[in-house]
């Protein structure tokens, strides 16, 4: 039990805060479109929104749960993890390039972690209103906007890698991208096709829902995959690294059990965790 709250209570707080944060990010984007000429660069617009959203989330968490710590993309870690305490892991805007271009995949990703295990998480695609949630042991759910009801997720039923639609992503560093491009070049003949959606948290939730059959990426940070990783795991996907390693910066593979082995072996052959 995380502190005095259950995972469900942490999740409902996370959902409320993520929805408010998404509204702020949408409003700032709408304002920035008219204001963009006055900013020094495009990226300033994104950075300003990222920071404002993160600040809003941190303040909301502090107001409701002053004893918790927060690991966030913009401000870093507010404290060392304390045994039994909740640490929130936040990406205020995952998919910042999509946010900049107006492509409809950018999300607020917020997870609650206790003693190294993510116990609750929400990914809210602020551009579309799609929302995915999970609690540890409580399943993965997609809220259906039309009905307000939640649908339980169970991933793709595909079993052959050659028939699989596989999502991935690329880091920002040119040398890393060169290696990642070579891996994709080797993989593309072994799968149905590749998708690069542009927001790791959304990729993971799409894999949880079966909109992608599987997903992998090298170089992710905890805030990119904490909430989406729980959604994928709770949907029944295996989420791990290569060769028995846990999912982390070297590699994250999320796939249903039947696809995990073949995808893992193909990525291993291609040295997907290697390179810079
Ligand atoms: C990025 C996105 C992207 C992934 C990168 C991430 P950001 O996060 O999730 O899809 O390929 O590895 O860094 O920078 O938009 O928060």
PDB file of C-alpha atoms and ligand atoms in Angstrom:
ATOM      1  CA  UNK A   1       0.000   0.000   0.000  1.00  0.00           C
ATOM      2  CA  UNK A   2       1.645   3.294  -1.090  1.00  0.00           C
ATOM      3  CA  UNK A   3       1.530   5.489   2.061  1.00  0.00           C
ATOM      4  CA  UNK A   4      -2.068   5.852   3.111  1.00  0.00           C
ATOM      5  CA  UNK A   5      -3.444   5.758  -0.454  1.00  0.00           C
ATOM      6  CA  UNK A   6      -4.420   2.890  -2.673  1.00  0.00           C
ATOM      7  CA  UNK A   7      -3.255   2.669  -6.278  1.00  0.00           C
ATOM      8  CA  UNK A   8      -6.792   3.558  -7.366  1.00  0.00           C
ATOM      9  CA  UNK A   9      -6.679   6.765  -5.313  1.00  0.00           C
ATOM     10  CA  UNK A  10      -3.283   7.666  -6.764  1.00  0.00           C
ATOM     11  CA  UNK A  11      -4.627   6.984 -10.241  1.00  0.00           C
ATOM     12  CA  UNK A  12      -7.695   9.159  -9.827  1.00  0.00           C
ATOM     13  CA  UNK A  13      -5.495  12.039  -8.630  1.00  0.00           C
ATOM     14  CA  UNK A  14      -3.119  11.467 -11.563  1.00  0.00           C
ATOM     15  CA  UNK A  15      -6.012  11.483 -14.054  1.00  0.00           C
ATOM     16  CA  UNK A  16      -7.431  14.732 -12.671  1.00  0.00           C
ATOM     17  CA  UNK A  17      -4.044  16.450 -12.695  1.00  0.00           C
ATOM     18  CA  UNK A  18      -3.140  15.133 -16.173  1.00  0.00           C
ATOM     19  CA  UNK A  19      -6.428  16.413 -17.645  1.00  0.00           C
ATOM     20  CA  UNK A  20      -5.844  19.899 -16.209  1.00  0.00           C
ATOM     21  CA  UNK A  21      -2.245  19.823 -17.458  1.00  0.00           C
ATOM     22  CA  UNK A  22      -3.401  18.808 -20.940  1.00  0.00           C
ATOM     23  CA  UNK A  23      -5.808  21.768 -20.995  1.00  0.00           C
ATOM     24  CA  UNK A  24      -2.954  24.136 -20.127  1.00  0.00           C
ATOM     25  CA  UNK A  25      -0.717  22.678 -22.847  1.00  0.00           C
ATOM     26  CA  UNK A  26      -3.515  22.992 -25.437  1.00  0.00           C
ATOM     27  CA  UNK A  27      -4.202  26.589 -24.439  1.00  0.00           C
ATOM     28  CA  UNK A  28      -0.519  27.509 -24.566  1.00  0.00           C
ATOM     29  CA  UNK A  29      -0.192  25.932 -27.999  1.00  0.00           C
ATOM     30  CA  UNK A  30      -3.188  27.864 -29.301  1.00  0.00           C
ATOM     31  CA  UNK A  31      -1.718  31.114 -27.934  1.00  0.00           C
ATOM     32  CA  UNK A  32       1.780  30.335 -29.198  1.00  0.00           C
ATOM     33  CA  UNK A  33       0.564  29.953 -32.769  1.00  0.00           C
ATOM     34  CA  UNK A  34      -0.319  33.643 -32.816  1.00  0.00           C
ATOM     35  CA  UNK A  35       2.625  34.580 -30.635  1.00  0.00           C
ATOM     36  CA  UNK A  36       5.308  32.476 -32.321  1.00  0.00           C
ATOM     37  CA  UNK A  37       6.862  35.399 -34.258  1.00  0.00           C
ATOM     38  CA  UNK A  38       7.797  37.084 -31.011  1.00  0.00           C
ATOM     39  CA  UNK A  39       9.687  34.099 -29.617  1.00  0.00           C
ATOM     40  CA  UNK A  40      13.342  33.666 -30.458  1.00  0.00           C
ATOM     41  CA  UNK A  41      12.987  30.095 -31.740  1.00  0.00           C
ATOM     42  CA  UNK A  42      10.296  27.466 -32.275  1.00  0.00           C
ATOM     43  CA  UNK A  43      11.752  25.423 -29.489  1.00  0.00           C
ATOM     44  CA  UNK A  44      11.243  28.258 -26.998  1.00  0.00           C
ATOM     45  CA  UNK A  45       7.509  27.826 -27.477  1.00  0.00           C
ATOM     46  CA  UNK A  46       7.742  24.146 -26.620  1.00  0.00           C
ATOM     47  CA  UNK A  47      10.152  24.693 -23.746  1.00  0.00           C
ATOM     48  CA  UNK A  48       7.905  27.366 -22.241  1.00  0.00           C
ATOM     49  CA  UNK A  49       4.883  25.038 -22.433  1.00  0.00           C
ATOM     50  CA  UNK A  50       6.849  22.065 -21.092  1.00  0.00           C
ATOM     51  CA  UNK A  51       8.012  24.115 -18.101  1.00  0.00           C
ATOM     52  CA  UNK A  52       4.631  25.679 -17.383  1.00  0.00           C
ATOM     53  CA  UNK A  53       2.852  22.328 -17.517  1.00  0.00           C
ATOM     54  CA  UNK A  54       5.457  20.679 -15.320  1.00  0.00           C
ATOM     55  CA  UNK A  55       5.214  23.520 -12.791  1.00  0.00           C
ATOM     56  CA  UNK A  56       1.424  23.207 -12.728  1.00  0.00           C
ATOM     57  CA  UNK A  57       1.590  19.448 -12.127  1.00  0.00           C
ATOM     58  CA  UNK A  58       4.255  19.734  -9.431  1.00  0.00           C
ATOM     59  CA  UNK A  59       2.249  22.444  -7.627  1.00  0.00           C
ATOM     60  CA  UNK A  60      -0.944  20.376  -7.805  1.00  0.00           C
ATOM     61  CA  UNK A  61       0.857  17.307  -6.429  1.00  0.00           C
ATOM     62  CA  UNK A  62       2.511  19.358  -3.660  1.00  0.00           C
ATOM     63  CA  UNK A  63      -0.843  20.831  -2.649  1.00  0.00           C
ATOM     64  CA  UNK A  64      -2.527  17.421  -2.400  1.00  0.00           C
ATOM     65  CA  UNK A  65       0.397  15.236  -1.326  1.00  0.00           C
ATOM     66  CA  UNK A  66       3.157  17.341   0.227  1.00  0.00           C
ATOM     67  CA  UNK A  67       5.229  14.322   1.302  1.00  0.00           C
ATOM     68  CA  UNK A  68       5.708  12.874  -2.192  1.00  0.00           C
ATOM     69  CA  UNK A  69       8.661  13.507  -4.511  1.00  0.00           C
ATOM     70  CA  UNK A  70       8.558  14.173  -8.244  1.00  0.00           C
ATOM     71  CA  UNK A  71      10.889  13.128 -11.060  1.00  0.00           C
ATOM     72  CA  UNK A  72      10.141  15.398 -14.004  1.00  0.00           C
ATOM     73  CA  UNK A  73      11.653  15.928 -17.443  1.00  0.00           C
ATOM     74  CA  UNK A  74      12.228  19.668 -17.043  1.00  0.00           C
ATOM     75  CA  UNK A  75      13.177  20.089 -13.404  1.00  0.00           C
ATOM     76  CA  UNK A  76      14.754  16.722 -12.631  1.00  0.00           C
ATOM     77  CA  UNK A  77      14.381  14.921  -9.345  1.00  0.00           C
ATOM     78  CA  UNK A  78      13.014  16.810  -6.348  1.00  0.00           C
ATOM     79  CA  UNK A  79      14.289  14.249  -3.843  1.00  0.00           C
ATOM     80  CA  UNK A  80      15.891  10.857  -3.450  1.00  0.00           C
ATOM     81  CA  UNK A  81      13.265   8.087  -3.364  1.00  0.00           C
ATOM     82  CA  UNK A  82      12.209   7.345   0.241  1.00  0.00           C
ATOM     83  CA  UNK A  83      11.233   3.779   1.228  1.00  0.00           C
ATOM     84  CA  UNK A  84       7.463   3.327   1.058  1.00  0.00           C
ATOM     85  CA  UNK A  85       6.875   6.889  -0.227  1.00  0.00           C
ATOM     86  CA  UNK A  86       5.350   7.831  -3.561  1.00  0.00           C
ATOM     87  CA  UNK A  87       7.551   9.241  -6.297  1.00  0.00           C
ATOM     88  CA  UNK A  88       5.675  10.742  -9.236  1.00  0.00           C
ATOM     89  CA  UNK A  89       7.282  10.420 -12.668  1.00  0.00           C
ATOM     90  CA  UNK A  90       6.165  13.089 -15.118  1.00  0.00           C
ATOM     91  CA  UNK A  91       6.592  13.947 -18.764  1.00  0.00           C
ATOM     92  CA  UNK A  92       4.638  17.205 -19.096  1.00  0.00           C
ATOM     93  CA  UNK A  93       4.568  17.014 -22.907  1.00  0.00           C
ATOM     94  CA  UNK A  94       5.727  13.739 -24.434  1.00  0.00           C
ATOM     95  CA  UNK A  95       5.907  14.226 -28.192  1.00  0.00           C
ATOM     96  CA  UNK A  96       7.237  17.764 -28.160  1.00  0.00           C
ATOM     97  CA  UNK A  97       7.984  17.790 -31.898  1.00  0.00           C
ATOM     98  CA  UNK A  98       4.378  16.737 -32.604  1.00  0.00           C
ATOM     99  CA  UNK A  99       3.251  19.530 -30.265  1.00  0.00           C
ATOM    100  CA  UNK A 100       5.311  22.000 -32.255  1.00  0.00           C
ATOM    101  CA  UNK A 101       3.953  20.847 -35.619  1.00  0.00           C
ATOM    102  CA  UNK A 102       0.361  20.236 -34.545  1.00  0.00           C
ATOM    103  CA  UNK A 103       0.529  16.500 -35.192  1.00  0.00           C
ATOM    104  CA  UNK A 104      -2.133  14.804 -33.046  1.00  0.00           C
ATOM    105  CA  UNK A 105       0.053  12.694 -30.757  1.00  0.00           C
ATOM    106  CA  UNK A 106       1.391  14.482 -27.719  1.00  0.00           C
ATOM    107  CA  UNK A 107       0.585  13.509 -24.199  1.00  0.00           C
ATOM    108  CA  UNK A 108       0.851  14.245 -20.529  1.00  0.00           C
ATOM    109  CA  UNK A 109       2.338  11.138 -18.926  1.00  0.00           C
ATOM    110  CA  UNK A 110       2.122  10.791 -15.136  1.00  0.00           C
ATOM    111  CA  UNK A 111       2.981   7.726 -13.062  1.00  0.00           C
ATOM    112  CA  UNK A 112       3.159   6.973  -9.328  1.00  0.00           C
ATOM    113  CA  UNK A 113       6.062   4.778  -8.238  1.00  0.00           C
ATOM    114  CA  UNK A 114       6.609   3.158  -4.840  1.00  0.00           C
ATOM    115  CA  UNK A 115       9.873   1.383  -3.967  1.00  0.00           C
ATOM    116  CA  UNK A 116      10.895   1.214  -7.626  1.00  0.00           C
ATOM    117  CA  UNK A 117       7.573  -0.224  -8.891  1.00  0.00           C
ATOM    118  CA  UNK A 118       5.113   1.843 -10.892  1.00  0.00           C
ATOM    119  CA  UNK A 119       1.718   1.324  -9.217  1.00  0.00           C
ATOM    120  CA  UNK A 120      -0.499   3.723 -11.202  1.00  0.00           C
ATOM    121  CA  UNK A 121      -0.187   5.625 -14.455  1.00  0.00           C
ATOM    122  CA  UNK A 122      -2.098   7.752 -16.920  1.00  0.00           C
ATOM    123  CA  UNK A 123      -1.221   8.793 -20.458  1.00  0.00           C
ATOM    124  CA  UNK A 124      -3.505  11.542 -21.728  1.00  0.00           C
ATOM    125  CA  UNK A 125      -3.151  12.390 -25.420  1.00  0.00           C
ATOM    126  CA  UNK A 126      -4.008  16.051 -25.149  1.00  0.00           C
ATOM    127  CA  UNK A 127      -4.438  16.483 -28.900  1.00  0.00           C
ATOM    128  CA  UNK A 128      -7.183  13.844 -29.225  1.00  0.00           C
ATOM    129  CA  UNK A 129      -8.511  13.322 -25.680  1.00  0.00           C
ATOM    130  CA  UNK A 130      -7.496   9.629 -25.786  1.00  0.00           C
ATOM    131  CA  UNK A 131      -6.713   8.489 -22.265  1.00  0.00           C
ATOM    132  CA  UNK A 132      -5.117   5.268 -21.084  1.00  0.00           C
ATOM    133  CA  UNK A 133      -4.776   4.245 -17.441  1.00  0.00           C
ATOM    134  CA  UNK A 134      -3.467   1.340 -15.391  1.00  0.00           C
ATOM    135  CA  UNK A 135      -2.871   0.289 -11.813  1.00  0.00           C
ATOM    136  CA  UNK A 136      -0.506  -2.487 -10.780  1.00  0.00           C
ATOM    137  CA  UNK A 137      -2.548  -5.687 -10.828  1.00  0.00           C
ATOM    138  CA  UNK A 138      -5.707  -3.781 -11.805  1.00  0.00           C
ATOM    139  CA  UNK A 139      -5.486  -4.005 -15.598  1.00  0.00           C
ATOM    140  CA  UNK A 140      -5.045  -1.453 -18.376  1.00  0.00           C
ATOM    141  CA  UNK A 141      -7.948   0.658 -19.548  1.00  0.00           C
ATOM    142  CA  UNK A 142      -8.843   3.076 -22.302  1.00  0.00           C
ATOM    143  CA  UNK A 143     -11.474   5.654 -21.534  1.00  0.00           C
ATOM    144  CA  UNK A 144     -13.867   5.860 -24.470  1.00  0.00           C
ATOM    145  CA  UNK A 145     -14.697   9.554 -24.866  1.00  0.00           C
ATOM    146  CA  UNK A 146     -18.114   8.961 -26.489  1.00  0.00           C
ATOM    147  CA  UNK A 147     -19.484   6.967 -23.546  1.00  0.00           C
ATOM    148  CA  UNK A 148     -17.169   8.016 -20.698  1.00  0.00           C
ATOM    149  CA  UNK A 149     -16.799   4.290 -19.963  1.00  0.00           C
ATOM    150  CA  UNK A 150     -13.526   2.442 -19.766  1.00  0.00           C
ATOM    151  CA  UNK A 151     -12.584  -0.545 -21.949  1.00  0.00           C
ATOM    152  CA  UNK A 152     -10.084  -3.122 -20.705  1.00  0.00           C
ATOM    153  CA  UNK A 153      -7.059  -3.584 -22.963  1.00  0.00           C
ATOM    154  CA  UNK A 154      -5.338  -6.815 -23.918  1.00  0.00           C
ATOM    155  CA  UNK A 155      -2.897  -5.997 -26.761  1.00  0.00           C
ATOM    156  CA  UNK A 156      -2.520  -7.549 -30.178  1.00  0.00           C
ATOM    157  CA  UNK A 157      -3.402 -11.178 -30.894  1.00  0.00           C
ATOM    158  CA  UNK A 158      -0.942 -11.389 -33.814  1.00  0.00           C
ATOM    159  CA  UNK A 159       1.616 -14.150 -33.510  1.00  0.00           C
ATOM    160  CA  UNK A 160       3.988 -13.750 -36.489  1.00  0.00           C
ATOM    161  CA  UNK A 161       6.660 -11.102 -36.559  1.00  0.00           C
ATOM    162  CA  UNK A 162       6.368 -10.913 -40.351  1.00  0.00           C
ATOM    163  CA  UNK A 163       2.754  -9.749 -39.908  1.00  0.00           C
ATOM    164  CA  UNK A 164       3.495  -7.285 -37.118  1.00  0.00           C
ATOM    165  CA  UNK A 165       3.168  -3.503 -37.272  1.00  0.00           C
ATOM    166  CA  UNK A 166       6.014  -2.331 -35.061  1.00  0.00           C
ATOM    167  CA  UNK A 167       6.394   1.119 -33.537  1.00  0.00           C
ATOM    168  CA  UNK A 168       9.703   2.695 -32.661  1.00  0.00           C
ATOM    169  CA  UNK A 169      11.299   6.081 -32.083  1.00  0.00           C
ATOM    170  CA  UNK A 170      14.590   7.907 -32.456  1.00  0.00           C
ATOM    171  CA  UNK A 171      16.703   9.923 -30.051  1.00  0.00           C
ATOM    172  CA  UNK A 172      17.827  13.500 -30.631  1.00  0.00           C
ATOM    173  CA  UNK A 173      21.571  12.821 -31.015  1.00  0.00           C
ATOM    174  CA  UNK A 174      22.729  12.367 -34.652  1.00  0.00           C
ATOM    175  CA  UNK A 175      25.120   9.477 -33.934  1.00  0.00           C
ATOM    176  CA  UNK A 176      22.426   7.596 -32.036  1.00  0.00           C
ATOM    177  CA  UNK A 177      19.931   8.221 -34.832  1.00  0.00           C
ATOM    178  CA  UNK A 178      22.378   6.786 -37.373  1.00  0.00           C
ATOM    179  CA  UNK A 179      22.529   3.526 -35.393  1.00  0.00           C
ATOM    180  CA  UNK A 180      18.760   3.497 -34.867  1.00  0.00           C
ATOM    181  CA  UNK A 181      18.245   4.044 -38.612  1.00  0.00           C
ATOM    182  CA  UNK A 182      20.487   1.062 -39.399  1.00  0.00           C
ATOM    183  CA  UNK A 183      18.478  -1.111 -36.985  1.00  0.00           C
ATOM    184  CA  UNK A 184      15.217  -0.071 -38.650  1.00  0.00           C
ATOM    185  CA  UNK A 185      16.727  -0.769 -42.093  1.00  0.00           C
ATOM    186  CA  UNK A 186      17.515  -4.310 -40.932  1.00  0.00           C
ATOM    187  CA  UNK A 187      14.136  -4.858 -39.303  1.00  0.00           C
ATOM    188  CA  UNK A 188      11.830  -3.488 -41.970  1.00  0.00           C
ATOM    189  CA  UNK A 189      12.112  -6.568 -44.194  1.00  0.00           C
ATOM    190  CA  UNK A 190      11.196  -8.833 -41.267  1.00  0.00           C
ATOM    191  CA  UNK A 191       7.961  -7.099 -40.194  1.00  0.00           C
ATOM    192  CA  UNK A 192       4.741  -5.877 -41.825  1.00  0.00           C
ATOM    193  CA  UNK A 193       5.775  -2.251 -41.419  1.00  0.00           C
ATOM    194  CA  UNK A 194       7.267   0.287 -39.027  1.00  0.00           C
ATOM    195  CA  UNK A 195       5.555   3.315 -37.446  1.00  0.00           C
ATOM    196  CA  UNK A 196       7.207   6.332 -35.808  1.00  0.00           C
ATOM    197  CA  UNK A 197       4.359   8.048 -33.967  1.00  0.00           C
ATOM    198  CA  UNK A 198       6.581  10.524 -32.076  1.00  0.00           C
ATOM    199  CA  UNK A 199       5.513  10.077 -28.449  1.00  0.00           C
ATOM    200  CA  UNK A 200       6.851   7.027 -26.613  1.00  0.00           C
ATOM    201  CA  UNK A 201       4.088   7.055 -23.994  1.00  0.00           C
ATOM    202  CA  UNK A 202       1.446   6.991 -26.737  1.00  0.00           C
ATOM    203  CA  UNK A 203       3.328   4.234 -28.625  1.00  0.00           C
ATOM    204  CA  UNK A 204       3.228   2.057 -25.514  1.00  0.00           C
ATOM    205  CA  UNK A 205      -0.501   2.647 -25.047  1.00  0.00           C
ATOM    206  CA  UNK A 206      -1.153   1.950 -28.727  1.00  0.00           C
ATOM    207  CA  UNK A 207       0.666  -1.363 -28.294  1.00  0.00           C
ATOM    208  CA  UNK A 208      -1.460  -2.030 -25.188  1.00  0.00           C
ATOM    209  CA  UNK A 209      -4.538  -1.434 -27.305  1.00  0.00           C
ATOM    210  CA  UNK A 210      -3.332  -3.413 -30.345  1.00  0.00           C
ATOM    211  CA  UNK A 211      -3.121  -0.361 -32.628  1.00  0.00           C
ATOM    212  CA  UNK A 212       0.534  -1.338 -32.857  1.00  0.00           C
ATOM    213  CA  UNK A 213       1.467  -5.008 -32.527  1.00  0.00           C
ATOM    214  CA  UNK A 214       4.702  -4.182 -30.692  1.00  0.00           C
ATOM    215  CA  UNK A 215       7.063  -1.316 -29.898  1.00  0.00           C
ATOM    216  CA  UNK A 216      10.737  -0.899 -29.141  1.00  0.00           C
ATOM    217  CA  UNK A 217      13.113   1.981 -28.596  1.00  0.00           C
ATOM    218  CA  UNK A 218      16.624   2.644 -27.335  1.00  0.00           C
ATOM    219  CA  UNK A 219      17.404   5.695 -25.229  1.00  0.00           C
ATOM    220  CA  UNK A 220      14.142   6.272 -23.367  1.00  0.00           C
ATOM    221  CA  UNK A 221      14.084   8.151 -20.082  1.00  0.00           C
ATOM    222  CA  UNK A 222      11.950   7.006 -17.122  1.00  0.00           C
ATOM    223  CA  UNK A 223       9.367   9.758 -17.780  1.00  0.00           C
ATOM    224  CA  UNK A 224       8.913   8.518 -21.371  1.00  0.00           C
ATOM    225  CA  UNK A 225       7.890   5.007 -20.332  1.00  0.00           C
ATOM    226  CA  UNK A 226       6.832   4.912 -16.640  1.00  0.00           C
ATOM    227  CA  UNK A 227       3.076   5.326 -17.190  1.00  0.00           C
ATOM    228  CA  UNK A 228       2.875   3.779 -20.685  1.00  0.00           C
ATOM    229  CA  UNK A 229       5.018   0.831 -19.587  1.00  0.00           C
ATOM    230  CA  UNK A 230       2.528  -0.006 -16.829  1.00  0.00           C
ATOM    231  CA  UNK A 231      -0.382   0.318 -19.278  1.00  0.00           C
ATOM    232  CA  UNK A 232       1.379  -2.094 -21.671  1.00  0.00           C
ATOM    233  CA  UNK A 233       2.306  -4.565 -18.915  1.00  0.00           C
ATOM    234  CA  UNK A 234      -1.194  -4.556 -17.476  1.00  0.00           C
ATOM    235  CA  UNK A 235      -2.567  -5.207 -20.968  1.00  0.00           C
ATOM    236  CA  UNK A 236      -0.573  -8.451 -20.920  1.00  0.00           C
ATOM    237  CA  UNK A 237       2.459  -7.348 -22.934  1.00  0.00           C
ATOM    238  CA  UNK A 238       5.981  -8.254 -21.916  1.00  0.00           C
ATOM    239  CA  UNK A 239       7.968  -5.069 -21.318  1.00  0.00           C
ATOM    240  CA  UNK A 240      11.705  -5.576 -20.946  1.00  0.00           C
ATOM    241  CA  UNK A 241      15.160  -4.850 -22.274  1.00  0.00           C
ATOM    242  CA  UNK A 242      17.414  -7.214 -24.244  1.00  0.00           C
ATOM    243  CA  UNK A 243      18.957 -10.447 -22.932  1.00  0.00           C
ATOM    244  CA  UNK A 244      17.176 -10.509 -19.581  1.00  0.00           C
ATOM    245  CA  UNK A 245      17.789  -6.843 -18.768  1.00  0.00           C
ATOM    246  CA  UNK A 246      14.883  -4.776 -17.468  1.00  0.00           C
ATOM    247  CA  UNK A 247      13.452  -2.062 -19.715  1.00  0.00           C
ATOM    248  CA  UNK A 248      15.649   1.020 -19.502  1.00  0.00           C
ATOM    249  CA  UNK A 249      17.783   3.443 -21.458  1.00  0.00           C
ATOM    250  CA  UNK A 250      19.602   0.637 -23.318  1.00  0.00           C
ATOM    251  CA  UNK A 251      16.408  -0.841 -24.744  1.00  0.00           C
ATOM    252  CA  UNK A 252      12.701  -1.174 -24.165  1.00  0.00           C
ATOM    253  CA  UNK A 253      10.705  -3.850 -25.987  1.00  0.00           C
ATOM    254  CA  UNK A 254       6.938  -4.084 -25.452  1.00  0.00           C
ATOM    255  CA  UNK A 255       5.204  -6.948 -27.197  1.00  0.00           C
ATOM    256  CA  UNK A 256       2.579  -9.619 -26.597  1.00  0.00           C
ATOM    257  CA  UNK A 257       4.191 -12.889 -25.436  1.00  0.00           C
ATOM    258  CA  UNK A 258       3.995 -14.548 -28.891  1.00  0.00           C
ATOM    259  CA  UNK A 259       5.798 -11.674 -30.617  1.00  0.00           C
ATOM    260  CA  UNK A 260       8.228 -10.793 -27.860  1.00  0.00           C
ATOM    261  CA  UNK A 261      10.680 -13.667 -28.535  1.00  0.00           C
ATOM    262  CA  UNK A 262      10.989 -13.161 -32.311  1.00  0.00           C
ATOM    263  CA  UNK A 263      11.221  -9.364 -31.950  1.00  0.00           C
ATOM    264  CA  UNK A 264      13.768  -9.684 -29.156  1.00  0.00           C
ATOM    265  CA  UNK A 265      15.911 -12.041 -31.283  1.00  0.00           C
ATOM    266  CA  UNK A 266      15.717  -9.814 -34.365  1.00  0.00           C
ATOM    267  CA  UNK A 267      16.728  -6.754 -32.304  1.00  0.00           C
ATOM    268  CA  UNK A 268      19.516  -8.722 -30.701  1.00  0.00           C
ATOM    269  CA  UNK A 269      20.831  -9.791 -34.152  1.00  0.00           C
ATOM    270  CA  UNK A 270      20.742  -6.165 -35.230  1.00  0.00           C
ATOM    271  CA  UNK A 271      22.575  -5.001 -32.072  1.00  0.00           C
ATOM    272  CA  UNK A 272      19.711  -2.622 -31.371  1.00  0.00           C
ATOM    273  CA  UNK A 273      20.965  -1.837 -27.851  1.00  0.00           C
ATOM    274  CA  UNK A 274      24.445  -1.074 -29.184  1.00  0.00           C
ATOM    275  CA  UNK A 275      25.782   2.130 -30.665  1.00  0.00           C
ATOM    276  CA  UNK A 276      25.975   5.471 -28.898  1.00  0.00           C
TER     277      UNK A 276
HETATM  278  C1  LIG B   1      10.503  11.866 -27.122  1.00  0.00           C
HETATM  279  C2  LIG B   1       9.343  11.132 -27.745  1.00  0.00           C
HETATM  280  C3  LIG B   1       9.777  10.353 -28.945  1.00  0.00           C
HETATM  281  C4  LIG B   1      10.884   9.383 -28.622  1.00  0.00           C
HETATM  282  C5  LIG B   1      12.046  10.111 -27.967  1.00  0.00           C
HETATM  283  C6  LIG B   1      11.577  10.880 -26.749  1.00  0.00           C
HETATM  284  P1  LIG B   1       9.912  14.146 -25.900  1.00  0.00           P
HETATM  285  O1  LIG B   1      10.090  12.534 -25.933  1.00  0.00           O
HETATM  286  O2  LIG B   1       8.750  10.253 -26.802  1.00  0.00           O
HETATM  287  O3  LIG B   1       8.727   9.607 -29.522  1.00  0.00           O
HETATM  288  O4  LIG B   1      11.302   8.753 -29.818  1.00  0.00           O
HETATM  289  O5  LIG B   1      12.987   9.115 -27.585  1.00  0.00           O
HETATM  290  O6  LIG B   1      12.670  11.578 -26.184  1.00  0.00           O
HETATM  291  O7  LIG B   1      11.269  14.738 -26.123  1.00  0.00           O
HETATM  292  O8  LIG B   1       8.972  14.516 -26.965  1.00  0.00           O
HETATM  293  O9  LIG B   1       9.372  14.400 -24.503  1.00  0.00           O
END
